[in-house]
XYZ file of C-alpha atoms in Angstrom:
475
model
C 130.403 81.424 58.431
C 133.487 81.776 60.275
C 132.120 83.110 64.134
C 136.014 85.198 64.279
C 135.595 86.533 60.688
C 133.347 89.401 60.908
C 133.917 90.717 64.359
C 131.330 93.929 65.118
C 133.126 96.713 63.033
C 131.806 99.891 61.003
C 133.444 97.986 57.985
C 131.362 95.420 57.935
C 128.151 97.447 57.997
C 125.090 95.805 55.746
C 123.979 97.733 52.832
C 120.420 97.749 54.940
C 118.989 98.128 58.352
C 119.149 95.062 60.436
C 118.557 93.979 64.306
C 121.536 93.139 66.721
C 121.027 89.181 65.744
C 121.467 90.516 61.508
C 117.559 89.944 60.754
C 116.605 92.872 57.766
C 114.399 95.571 59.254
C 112.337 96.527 56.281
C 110.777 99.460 57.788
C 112.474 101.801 60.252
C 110.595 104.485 60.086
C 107.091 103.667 62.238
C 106.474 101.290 64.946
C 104.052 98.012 64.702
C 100.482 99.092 66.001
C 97.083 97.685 65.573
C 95.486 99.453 62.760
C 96.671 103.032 61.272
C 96.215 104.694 65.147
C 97.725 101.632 67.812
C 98.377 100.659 69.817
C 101.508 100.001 69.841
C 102.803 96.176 69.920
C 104.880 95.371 72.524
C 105.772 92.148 69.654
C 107.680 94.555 67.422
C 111.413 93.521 68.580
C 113.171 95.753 66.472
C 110.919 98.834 68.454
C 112.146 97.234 71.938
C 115.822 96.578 70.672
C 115.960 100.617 69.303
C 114.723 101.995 72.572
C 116.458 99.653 75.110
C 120.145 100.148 73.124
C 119.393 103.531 73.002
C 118.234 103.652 76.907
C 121.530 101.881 78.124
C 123.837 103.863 75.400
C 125.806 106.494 78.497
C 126.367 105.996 81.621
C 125.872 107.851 84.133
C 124.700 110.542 83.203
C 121.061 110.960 81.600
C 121.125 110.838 77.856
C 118.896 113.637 77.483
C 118.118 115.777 80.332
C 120.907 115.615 81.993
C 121.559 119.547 82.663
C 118.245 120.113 85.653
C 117.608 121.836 88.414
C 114.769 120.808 90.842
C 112.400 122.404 93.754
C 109.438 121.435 95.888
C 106.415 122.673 97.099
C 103.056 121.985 96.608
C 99.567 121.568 94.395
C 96.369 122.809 95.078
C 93.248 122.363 93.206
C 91.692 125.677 92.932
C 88.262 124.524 90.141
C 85.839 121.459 90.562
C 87.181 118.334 87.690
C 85.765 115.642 89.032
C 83.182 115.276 87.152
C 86.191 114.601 84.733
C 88.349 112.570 86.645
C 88.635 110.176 89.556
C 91.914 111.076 90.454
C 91.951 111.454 94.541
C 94.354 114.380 94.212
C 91.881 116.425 92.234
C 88.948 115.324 94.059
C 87.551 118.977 95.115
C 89.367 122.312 95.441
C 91.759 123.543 98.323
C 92.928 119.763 97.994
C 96.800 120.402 98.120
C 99.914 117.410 96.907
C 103.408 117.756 97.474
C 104.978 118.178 94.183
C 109.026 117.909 93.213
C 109.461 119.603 89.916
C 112.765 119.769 87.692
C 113.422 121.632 84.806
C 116.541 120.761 82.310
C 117.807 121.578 78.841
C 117.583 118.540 76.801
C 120.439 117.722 74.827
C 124.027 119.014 76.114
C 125.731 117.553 78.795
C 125.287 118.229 82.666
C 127.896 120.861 82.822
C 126.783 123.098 79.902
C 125.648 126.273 79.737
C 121.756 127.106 80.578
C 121.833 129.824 77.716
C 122.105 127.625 74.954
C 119.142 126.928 72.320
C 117.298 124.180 73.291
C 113.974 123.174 74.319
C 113.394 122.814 78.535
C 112.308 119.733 79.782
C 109.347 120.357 82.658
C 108.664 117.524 84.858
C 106.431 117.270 87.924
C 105.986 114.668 90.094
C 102.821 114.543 92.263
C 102.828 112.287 95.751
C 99.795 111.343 96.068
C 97.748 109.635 98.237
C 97.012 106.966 95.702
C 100.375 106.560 94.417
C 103.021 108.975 92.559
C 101.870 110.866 88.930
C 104.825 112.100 86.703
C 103.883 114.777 84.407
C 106.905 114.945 82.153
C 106.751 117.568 79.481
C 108.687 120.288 77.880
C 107.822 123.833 77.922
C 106.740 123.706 73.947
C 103.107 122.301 73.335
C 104.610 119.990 70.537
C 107.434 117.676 69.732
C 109.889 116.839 66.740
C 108.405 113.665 65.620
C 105.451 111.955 66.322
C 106.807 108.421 66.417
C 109.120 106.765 68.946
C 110.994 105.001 66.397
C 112.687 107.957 65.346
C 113.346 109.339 68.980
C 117.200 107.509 69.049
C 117.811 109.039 65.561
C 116.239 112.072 66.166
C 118.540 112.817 69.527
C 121.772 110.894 67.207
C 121.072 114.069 65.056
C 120.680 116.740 67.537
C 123.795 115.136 69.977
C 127.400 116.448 69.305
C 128.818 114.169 65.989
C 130.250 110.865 67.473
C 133.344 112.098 65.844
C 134.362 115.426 66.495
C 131.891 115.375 69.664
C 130.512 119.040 68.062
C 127.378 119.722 67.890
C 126.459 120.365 63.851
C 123.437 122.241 62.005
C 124.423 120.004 58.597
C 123.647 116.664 60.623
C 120.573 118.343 62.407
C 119.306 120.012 59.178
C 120.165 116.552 57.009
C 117.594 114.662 59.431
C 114.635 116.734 59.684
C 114.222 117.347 55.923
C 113.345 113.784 56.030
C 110.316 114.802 58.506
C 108.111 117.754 57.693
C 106.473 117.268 60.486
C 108.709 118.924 62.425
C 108.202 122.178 61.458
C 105.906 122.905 63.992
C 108.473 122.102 66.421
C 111.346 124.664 65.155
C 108.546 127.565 65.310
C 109.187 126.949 68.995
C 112.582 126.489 68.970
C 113.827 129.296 66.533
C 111.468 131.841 68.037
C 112.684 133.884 70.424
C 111.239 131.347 73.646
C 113.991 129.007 71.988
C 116.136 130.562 74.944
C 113.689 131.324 78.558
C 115.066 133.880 80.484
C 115.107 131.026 83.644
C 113.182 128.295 84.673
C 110.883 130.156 86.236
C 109.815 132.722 83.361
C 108.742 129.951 81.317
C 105.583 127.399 80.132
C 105.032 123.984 80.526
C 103.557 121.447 78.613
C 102.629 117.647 79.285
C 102.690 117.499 75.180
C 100.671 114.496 74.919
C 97.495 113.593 75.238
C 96.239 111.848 78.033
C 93.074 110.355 78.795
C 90.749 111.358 82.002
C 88.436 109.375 83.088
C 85.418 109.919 85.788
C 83.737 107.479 88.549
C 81.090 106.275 85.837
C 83.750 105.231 83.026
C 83.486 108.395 81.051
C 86.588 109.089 79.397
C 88.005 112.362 77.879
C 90.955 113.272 76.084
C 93.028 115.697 78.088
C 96.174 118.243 77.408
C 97.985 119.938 80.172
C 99.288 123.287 80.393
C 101.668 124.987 82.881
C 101.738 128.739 82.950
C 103.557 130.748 85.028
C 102.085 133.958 86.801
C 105.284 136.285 86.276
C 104.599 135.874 82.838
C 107.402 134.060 79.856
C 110.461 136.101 79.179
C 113.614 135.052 77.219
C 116.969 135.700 75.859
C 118.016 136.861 72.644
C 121.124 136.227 71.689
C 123.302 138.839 72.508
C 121.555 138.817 75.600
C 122.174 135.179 75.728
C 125.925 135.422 75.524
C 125.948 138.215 78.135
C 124.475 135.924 80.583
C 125.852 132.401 79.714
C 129.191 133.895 79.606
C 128.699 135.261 83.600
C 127.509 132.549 84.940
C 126.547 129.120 82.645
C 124.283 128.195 85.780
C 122.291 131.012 85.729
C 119.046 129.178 85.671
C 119.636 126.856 88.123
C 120.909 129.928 90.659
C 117.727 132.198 90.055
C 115.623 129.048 90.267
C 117.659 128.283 94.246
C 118.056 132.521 94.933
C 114.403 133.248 94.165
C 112.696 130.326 96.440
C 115.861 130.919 99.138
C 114.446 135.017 98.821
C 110.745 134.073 99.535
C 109.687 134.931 95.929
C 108.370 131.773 95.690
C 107.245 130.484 91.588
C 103.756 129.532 90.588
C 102.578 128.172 87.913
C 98.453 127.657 87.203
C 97.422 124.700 85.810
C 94.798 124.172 82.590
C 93.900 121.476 80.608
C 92.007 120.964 76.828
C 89.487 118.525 76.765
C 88.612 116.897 73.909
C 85.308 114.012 73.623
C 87.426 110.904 71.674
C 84.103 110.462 69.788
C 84.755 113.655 68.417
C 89.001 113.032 67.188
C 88.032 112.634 63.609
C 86.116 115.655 62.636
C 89.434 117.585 62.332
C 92.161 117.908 59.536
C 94.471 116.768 61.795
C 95.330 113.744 64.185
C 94.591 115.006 68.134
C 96.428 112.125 69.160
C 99.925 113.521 66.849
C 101.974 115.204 69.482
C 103.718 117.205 66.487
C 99.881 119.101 66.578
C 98.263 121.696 68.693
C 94.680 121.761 69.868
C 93.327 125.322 68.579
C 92.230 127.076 71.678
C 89.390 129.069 70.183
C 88.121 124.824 69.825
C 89.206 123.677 72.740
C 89.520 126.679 75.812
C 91.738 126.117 78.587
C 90.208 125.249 81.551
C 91.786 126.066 84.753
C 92.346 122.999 87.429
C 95.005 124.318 89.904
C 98.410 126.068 91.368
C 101.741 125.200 91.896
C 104.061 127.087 93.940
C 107.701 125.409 94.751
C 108.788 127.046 98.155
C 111.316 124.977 98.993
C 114.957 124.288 97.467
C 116.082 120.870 97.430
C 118.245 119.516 100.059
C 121.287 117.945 98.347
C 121.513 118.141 94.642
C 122.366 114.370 94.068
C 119.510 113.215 95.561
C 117.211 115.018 94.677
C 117.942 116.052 91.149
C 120.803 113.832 89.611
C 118.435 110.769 91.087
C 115.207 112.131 90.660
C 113.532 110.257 87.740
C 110.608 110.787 85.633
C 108.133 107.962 83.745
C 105.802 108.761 81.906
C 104.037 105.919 82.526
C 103.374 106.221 86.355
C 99.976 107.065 86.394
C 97.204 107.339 88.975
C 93.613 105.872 88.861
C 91.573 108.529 86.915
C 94.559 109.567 84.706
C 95.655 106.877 81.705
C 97.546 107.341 78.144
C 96.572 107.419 75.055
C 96.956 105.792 71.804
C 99.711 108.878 70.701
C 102.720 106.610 69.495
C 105.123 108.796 70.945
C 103.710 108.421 74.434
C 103.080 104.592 73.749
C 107.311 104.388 73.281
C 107.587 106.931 76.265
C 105.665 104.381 78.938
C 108.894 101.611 78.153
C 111.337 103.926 77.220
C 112.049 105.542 80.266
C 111.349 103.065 83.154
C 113.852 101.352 81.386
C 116.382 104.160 81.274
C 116.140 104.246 84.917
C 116.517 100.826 85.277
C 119.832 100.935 83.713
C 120.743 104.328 84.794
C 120.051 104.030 88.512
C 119.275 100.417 88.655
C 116.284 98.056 88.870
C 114.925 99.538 92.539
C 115.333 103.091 91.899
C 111.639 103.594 92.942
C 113.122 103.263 96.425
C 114.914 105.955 96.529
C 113.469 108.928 98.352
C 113.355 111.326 96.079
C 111.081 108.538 93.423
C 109.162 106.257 96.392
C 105.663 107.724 96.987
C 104.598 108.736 100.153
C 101.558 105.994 100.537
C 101.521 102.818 101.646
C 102.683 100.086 98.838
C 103.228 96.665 98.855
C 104.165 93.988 96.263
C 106.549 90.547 95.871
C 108.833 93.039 93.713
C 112.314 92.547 95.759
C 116.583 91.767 95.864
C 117.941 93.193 92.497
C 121.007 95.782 92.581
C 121.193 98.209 95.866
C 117.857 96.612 97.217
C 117.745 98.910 100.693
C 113.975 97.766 101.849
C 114.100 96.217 105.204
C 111.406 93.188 104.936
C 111.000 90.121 107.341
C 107.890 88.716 105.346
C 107.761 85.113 104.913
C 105.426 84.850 102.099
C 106.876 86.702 98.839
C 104.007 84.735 96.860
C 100.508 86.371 95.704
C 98.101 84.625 96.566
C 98.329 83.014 99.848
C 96.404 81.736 102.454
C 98.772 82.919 105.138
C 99.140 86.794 103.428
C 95.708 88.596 104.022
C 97.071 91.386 100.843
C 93.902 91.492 98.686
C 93.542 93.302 95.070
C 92.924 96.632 95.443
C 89.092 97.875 93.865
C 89.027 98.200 90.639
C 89.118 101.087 88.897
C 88.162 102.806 85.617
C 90.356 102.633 82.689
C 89.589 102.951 78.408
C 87.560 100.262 77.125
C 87.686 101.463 73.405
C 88.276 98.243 71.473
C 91.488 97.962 69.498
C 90.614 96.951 65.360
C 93.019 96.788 62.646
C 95.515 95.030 61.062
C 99.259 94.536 62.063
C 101.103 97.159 60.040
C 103.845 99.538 60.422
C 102.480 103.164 58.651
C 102.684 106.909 59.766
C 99.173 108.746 60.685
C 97.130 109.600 57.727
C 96.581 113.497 58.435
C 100.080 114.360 58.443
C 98.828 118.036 57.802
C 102.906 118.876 58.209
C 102.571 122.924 57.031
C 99.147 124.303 58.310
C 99.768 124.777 61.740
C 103.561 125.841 61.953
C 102.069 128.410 59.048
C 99.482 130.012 61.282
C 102.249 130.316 64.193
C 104.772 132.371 62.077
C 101.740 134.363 60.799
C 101.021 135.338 64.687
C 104.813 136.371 64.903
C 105.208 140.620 64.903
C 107.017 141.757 61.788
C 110.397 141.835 64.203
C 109.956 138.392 65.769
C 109.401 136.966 62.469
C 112.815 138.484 61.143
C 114.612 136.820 63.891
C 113.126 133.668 63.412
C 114.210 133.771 59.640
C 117.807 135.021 60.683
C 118.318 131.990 62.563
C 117.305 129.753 59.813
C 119.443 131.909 57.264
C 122.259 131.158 59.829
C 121.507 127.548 60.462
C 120.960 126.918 56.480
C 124.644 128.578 55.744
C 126.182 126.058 57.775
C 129.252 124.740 55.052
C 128.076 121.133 54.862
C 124.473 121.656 54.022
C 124.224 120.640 50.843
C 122.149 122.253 48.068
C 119.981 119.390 48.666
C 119.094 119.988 52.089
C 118.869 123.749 51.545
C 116.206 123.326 48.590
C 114.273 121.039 51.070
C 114.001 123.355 53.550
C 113.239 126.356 51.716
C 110.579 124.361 49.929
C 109.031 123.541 53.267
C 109.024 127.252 54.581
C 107.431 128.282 51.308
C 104.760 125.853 51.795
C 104.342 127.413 55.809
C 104.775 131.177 55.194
């Protein structure tokens, strides 16, 4: 038991999974919740560990993310919801928000090319009059993996190897063919939208489910869905390589050109609503973000317009500092029990915690525009100027009251303490009935890229029988 003996070295890795402190992790696959659906317990250490090593693990640039470019303009309601929601900024239509939107690739570094295969992060922050609302989403509908346990593993996999710092189809391959489920995902990401033309030809997506809720308590589940008015257009791959090699900014200079021109991009705004009463009458989980909602089910409903007409004013401060949570919410918008988005609300207030420190909600770019007040102060580059006395709640000398209360879900949480994956996986059906929509073309460039990801020299017969077992069972 020597405290010198065993310093922290790759050669003295355990035959198993443990914590930081050496305590066995039995199960690293899915997170604590309450029951088979959650929520999530914020008591499952090893969960909290995961995500807050993972949050802290580069500095400082974003882990994922970190290539963006970001606008501003505005949002304006243009159909009646509130009979869905009590948010203030969708009260009635013509009601407009200022908005600050940026759009990334998600895994290479700041300085890489926009051309490269990736999914596009799509993130929109809303100043409101009640507080801020981040929508951060992606411009596919679903995601890899439907747990937040696997997200550090999941980007380990996709990130260049830790040893050759190349990115590598064998390590990508090798860690998906543990998780079927993410064949949905890759008919996105193979398929010709794999590469947008720009940020502005392109969808968005909030991915998860949220929850809406009305004046009375009513509460529906809720997708969002960006779609621009000049339509989706990509890059194939020659095309791809003609661009990226001319200019690996492209994106970010059509995105600054185009609103600098007066050709100013809009995106409408529609949502899927779903009645939770209704979430188990399907073959599938509503709440798995690795799942669509059919649309011939659920119809998109239009809410609104946003049009950014205004570049940024200095890139640092507005884009490298710009940060996105998941969990800032307004009253009359709240999560869901989706595990992913359970991991999101921690995961990246922390990241920002560490990456721009623990007051990065005053910066400009991230402080809404409303009135706020709280004891929350001092901490690393602290730049409020207070002369308050009382930094106490309550107080007899502080008049600050609770603000009124407002609706949230009152569903009552049932179940066991267990660690377990959702029951209707359903992995194959719905990537199946995607590459079945595909033209006879589109679908022989999806399977070229597979045939060229699949040929890389380290995928072993193994992993090359997996995968062509789970395409059988899709096609």
């Amino acid at each position: 038991m020597d405290p010198y003996k065993n310093r922290p070295s790759s050669a003295f890795n355990s035959p198993f999974w443990t914590t930081n402190s050496g305590a066995p992790v039995w199960n690293n696959n899915s997170s604590l919740t309450v029951g088979a659906r959650g929520p999530i317990l914020l008591e499952d250490y090893h969960l909290v560990e995961k995500l807050a090593n993972f949050d802290r693990e580069r500095i400082p640039e974003r882990v994922v993310h970190a290539r963006g470019a970001s606008a501003k303009g505005f949002f304006e309601v243009t159909h009646d919801i509130s009979h869905l929601t009590c948010a203030d900024f969708l009260r009635a239509p013509g009601v407009q928000t200022p908005v600050i939107v940026r759009f990334s690739t998600v895994i290479h570094e700041r300085g890489s090319p926009e051309t490269l295969r990736d999914p596009r992060g799509f993130a929109v922050k809303f100043y409101t009059r009640e507080g801020n609302f981040d929508l951060v989403g992606n411009n596919f509908p679903v995601f890899f993996v439907r747990d937040g346990m696997k997200f550090p593993d999941m980007v380990h996999a996709l990130k260049p190897n830790p040893k050759s710092h190349i990115q590598e189809n064998w390590r990508i391959l090798d860690f998906f063919s543990h998780h079927p489920e993410s064949l949905h995902m890759f008919t996105f990401l193979f398929d010709d939208i794999g590469v947008p033309q720009d940020y502005r030809h392109m969808d968005g997506s909030g991915v998860h489910t949220f929850t809406l809720i009305n004046k009375a308590g009513k509460a529906q589940y809720v997708k969002f869905h960006w779609k621009p008015t000049c339509g989706v257009k990509n890059l194939l791959e020659d095309e791809a390589i003609r661009v990226g090699g001319a200019n690996h900014s492209h994106a970010t200079q059509d995105l600054y050109n185009s609103i600098a021109a007066g050709n100013y991009p809009e995106w409408k705004l529609f949502i899927q609503i779903m009645d939770p009463v209704h979430e188990d009458r399907f073959d599938f989980d509503p709440l798995d973000v690795t799942k669509t909602w059919p649309e011939d089910t659920f119809p998109l409903h239009p809410v609104g317009r946003m049009v950014l007409n205004k570049n940024i004013d200095n890139f640092f401060a507005e884009n490298e500092q710009l940060a996105f949570c998941p969990s800032i919410i307004v009253p009359g918008i709240y999560y869901s029990d989706d595990k992913l988005l359970q991991t999101r609300i921690f995961s990246y207030s922390d990241t920002q915690r560490h990456r721009l420190g623990p007051n990065y909600l005053q910066l400009p770019a991230n402080a809404p525009k409303c009135t706020h007040h709280n004891n929350h102060h001092e901490g690393f580059m602290n730049f409020m100027h207070r002369d308050e006395e009382v930094n106490y709640f309550p107080s007899r000398f502080d008049p600050v009251r609770h603000a009124e209360k407002y609706p949230i879900p009152t569903a009552i949480c049932n179940g066991k303490r267990e660690k377990c994956i959702i029951e209707k996986e359903n992995n194959f059906k719905q990537p199946g009935e995607r590459y079945r929509s595909f033209t006879p073309d589109r679908q022989e460039r999806f399977i070229k890229r597979w045939i060229e990801a699949l040929s890389d020299p380290r995928v072993t017969y193994e992993i090359r029988s997996i995968w062509i077992s789970y395409w059988s069972q899709v096609a």
